[in-house]
């Protein structure tokens, strides 16, 4: 090239000499047509410009262009997603035929790695990337749910069917008990607020801090899984890091995208309970089994002591009522979502605007989540030396809440709302069956109570980057995540049976999360043989949460309507309680050196030092180093020309990361403040609250990872196999203390947990050509084991509320239950197994043993996509192998007959000697099952199930309109599609096997996945969608 | 020189940066006191001591739960109307999970922890008399908490001849450390030793300027507790001595005053004590009770319910209470037409037998020791010993006179009859107050007669509460109680 250039230069000078009359150099009109190399179809919108100048144009609808170029200039043809082509204009051809081929994705891709980007082939850590196309394939209201089955080793359990509920995500297993096990979420460089317990477990639902992030704004998600990648986040990287990068203006031609989705939603499962008459019959049977005579007494109508005539009358009356409570509180819901975005890269500034509105009803009546959001991303481009980058979003979300799970609604339909209770009394008032003021009736609650969550969220990041000289840049960045969240309730007079008009309550929370960092980057390239990237930086972060409680009595409306009330009313009263603010801070220093030798061997060393207000004074600063490397084996001479193996890359990493996701004030020893209002006998009191632990610190993860990436047949088949070993030490356990110590709980670094496993993913372009078939498969197997809990016993670890325990040698969250053996055919009583495995007819909680685990053995997903002439069809299956589900409500729905509904399976109960049955002889009195202290202690393997399941998560059929048709509506691209999610499920469980119930606290969230307690099933959604790009 | 200046400047800057770093990381929880700021003056110690009473009298302990659970061990409460944990306790089948029992077990040890904390900081009190008083109070609270707990979670004194059966952990240090169950013999010895010291440390009366409502314990409270402890041990000699000491030498009077009360449509004359024993201002003859009245932070006089559990599940004027009386107890209490206690305390509500003892106020003062109880202890102890029978007869006569009207019933004169009558009157006076449950165990342990409660012997395993899961799990080697069997 060099030589040719000199020659041409001489030629030009000669020409100039010859044609010196011509003041201007020769301009040639070049025309041509640009087509897609794949299908020869014309490509409109391709940018054609003269290199080194501002002369440019764009191909028209037919792919044609005309441009004036100087002779011997170079024309550059570029189009998003295609390889850029440059053509020299030497005058020999002025009519060009250009074919652009799609950019080969794999090795030229750029991966976001945390405080920087790296080329995919230079990455030494275990990073899974999910791009926007894969993300948008599954319609979900909250984006993280769409990650399910997309990345190996990333377990995603979607929260229940309640609108706005969040998922539980675990990357390579659970390594924590009382500290948070969720990964760190970083949006455009800002570690965002991710508090699931902002309102605790109010209304049987945890907060979803990701609900306000609009999936349409997301460009890509990178999941950092090992120390080589997540290590740069130091004391917060142990559970993995999920980096979310939003879209930016990239194309020179303005790109406008509009998408619309509408759908209907039903529950994926409808639980089956007995009808009114069946319930009465079963209850009568239990009564007679117990020796009762006459009609059985009915809760809320008669009692055991009622005279026989009364009982009989109530029984007869009850036979005439058969209320289907489930039907009354569920519906077929409608969903709709609209997105409009605009992106353009301009001369001075690149901009991306996006706006979105969605209204997602769930299958619960009156329940929906509405969200309106906007985003503005700007990058300045006017100078090579200084650049500004702004990422800013605002979301307003309203969640119309209803009772669910143990709080009411569908939960009541599955428990205390019995079929012989009428909805209304004869006089038209609502029937109340619960001694609490609000009577229990789920229809009454649905009709009368007003309940909404409101959220305003804005996430912003502004970066200034200065490049004083080539390859060296300094950037300063400030991030601000502000959340203003409030739960509102209004309980009118009729609902709470009060003598005043009603009570309005409001729980506002305000979270201010500020991040600032300063980063220095330097790239050094020596002869293309040694390529160094140095990065060093410092970051500070502070978050502060304020919480209040407002309550107004004798008002006729909720706080969001400004609590209408009569000012002259003497019984109006308002109380405002202010909670103490919760604050925490981090100061960090970090550095990363990345070295590539001969474009084949990569070595990376990183280190981070974190200090946090959360750490006790004896452990203020933590140090987290990691070393990792990669070897592009396929670049070696012995493999370079191999026809089969087109890519082979080995990577490995070892490092130490930490988890700092625990209670901000846990280490302080505190006493009640003197502002505490308590007085005894005219004098104030003070008392100790929290036991001090000055040694409380982060959990330390020792993390080893090794992976082999391969590509066969010119990367027609690509994949990766990886192995990892993670040992978490100093696991924080909020241990329950012996009550005799005077303190109920104490935070301490006590335990050790192992996670070890394999991951395998494969992407295969099985068929290419007119009919395409691609398969994407990922599967991961994780072995989770508690190695030590210090000197604590399993029952001493506080937090799990669902009969799961932390037991050494078993996974986190082991089901700890009495083993059920069989039903005695002679007398119908249950036979259990004692601790040693011998049959016994006496139930005892002392016979509980570890019988199962909430952790799966393997998880994964398979997606098959077919494309033909604009049509695309894709099936996405997700699966879980191993692990157990425990139905915590089963003990009441299939146990002693009480004031709870009974499941249909109870039909298989023992009725007479000789019966071989699954459930024992019915009784109203727990004492009739020898040893059972009460109906709530019926904790046994009767309600333990295999958690394996296979689910058709998403099925979609789409059609890309041909460009000619699309252009009729001025669109570049138009796609219509229909899809169904959670269409089919195969499992051994009678209900929905995908369970992430409401959790009490952080430890519960770690230990109690796969435990259901009246948890509403997942949604089954049928969607019709339209995507247009202009 | 210049280099030196630069170095100094850099060091100073770094120092400033680091100190501001430390400030940035120094985020303390608000609205609470940090440990180092909490206990520094005598006033702090007194406030901490004051906090032990709010725990002692919390609804989960002596504000009702301890008493009601003792009552559940009798045939006074209607079991078929109970559910949840309360039913399990009534059923004598408690296990490690009952939340009600968990709360009951935690409270006394919180009070004990705070008392130990006070005792470890006595050096902050300069005046030796004041120090003695504070020490005495703390040790009294500690002893009372241990006593009421051992009676619920262990078999009674006398269950084994040498009292080597297991009791509860004894905590005398605030340091968090493991606990093992001491034997009942050890526990009772600890109580006696402690209370004998407390007797001397506490004054015979508190300063009315400092304690206008007489809320804080005096030496008489220590003696009263000793009387009760000895009586529970069936040590009649000591029980008599202490009960007698208080009645004769103490500033308390057996309350016989009467007043007119509106019962239904009529005005009835009743002894004031029957109505006042559980009321806002409390019993007129209490040696130690909780107080509801206090000023608050704003200086206003307010009332706080110190009998929360009684109000919660036994109060019968606003609605049908959760705890109802058996027909048997109702009949026994109301069969004597002259018994004014029947009018004061028994009622029928929507067909159920209920007690009126805890009505008419939202804030209950709970009496811990009353002259009535001491008189009955004195009488029964004297009769058991066969000495001072005339005192015993007079005690019974006083009780009769108050309950049935002066002279309407005559006290028996023989020792055996006096014992029977003392027990009977104790049952009638303290219905629904938790005395009978422990008394039945005491009588059973005495060994002279068979005591069967609702078909099971007084000593069946389930009549003793099971320790909560957290206690067993956190103390390797902790031996739980046998369950059930009743």
Coordinates of C-alpha atoms in Angstrom, one line a residue, chain B residues 85 198-199 206 224 318-319 341 441 479:
Chain B
X85 CA -50.2 -21.7 70.9
X198 CA -31.3 -7.8 99.0
X199 CA -33.3 -7.7 102.2
X206 CA -38.6 4.6 99.3
X224 CA -42.4 -11.2 100.3
X318 CA -65.8 -4.6 75.7
X319 CA -66.1 -8.0 74.0
X341 CA -66.1 -12.1 95.1
X441 CA -47.6 -28.4 91.8
X479 CA -31.0 -30.5 77.7

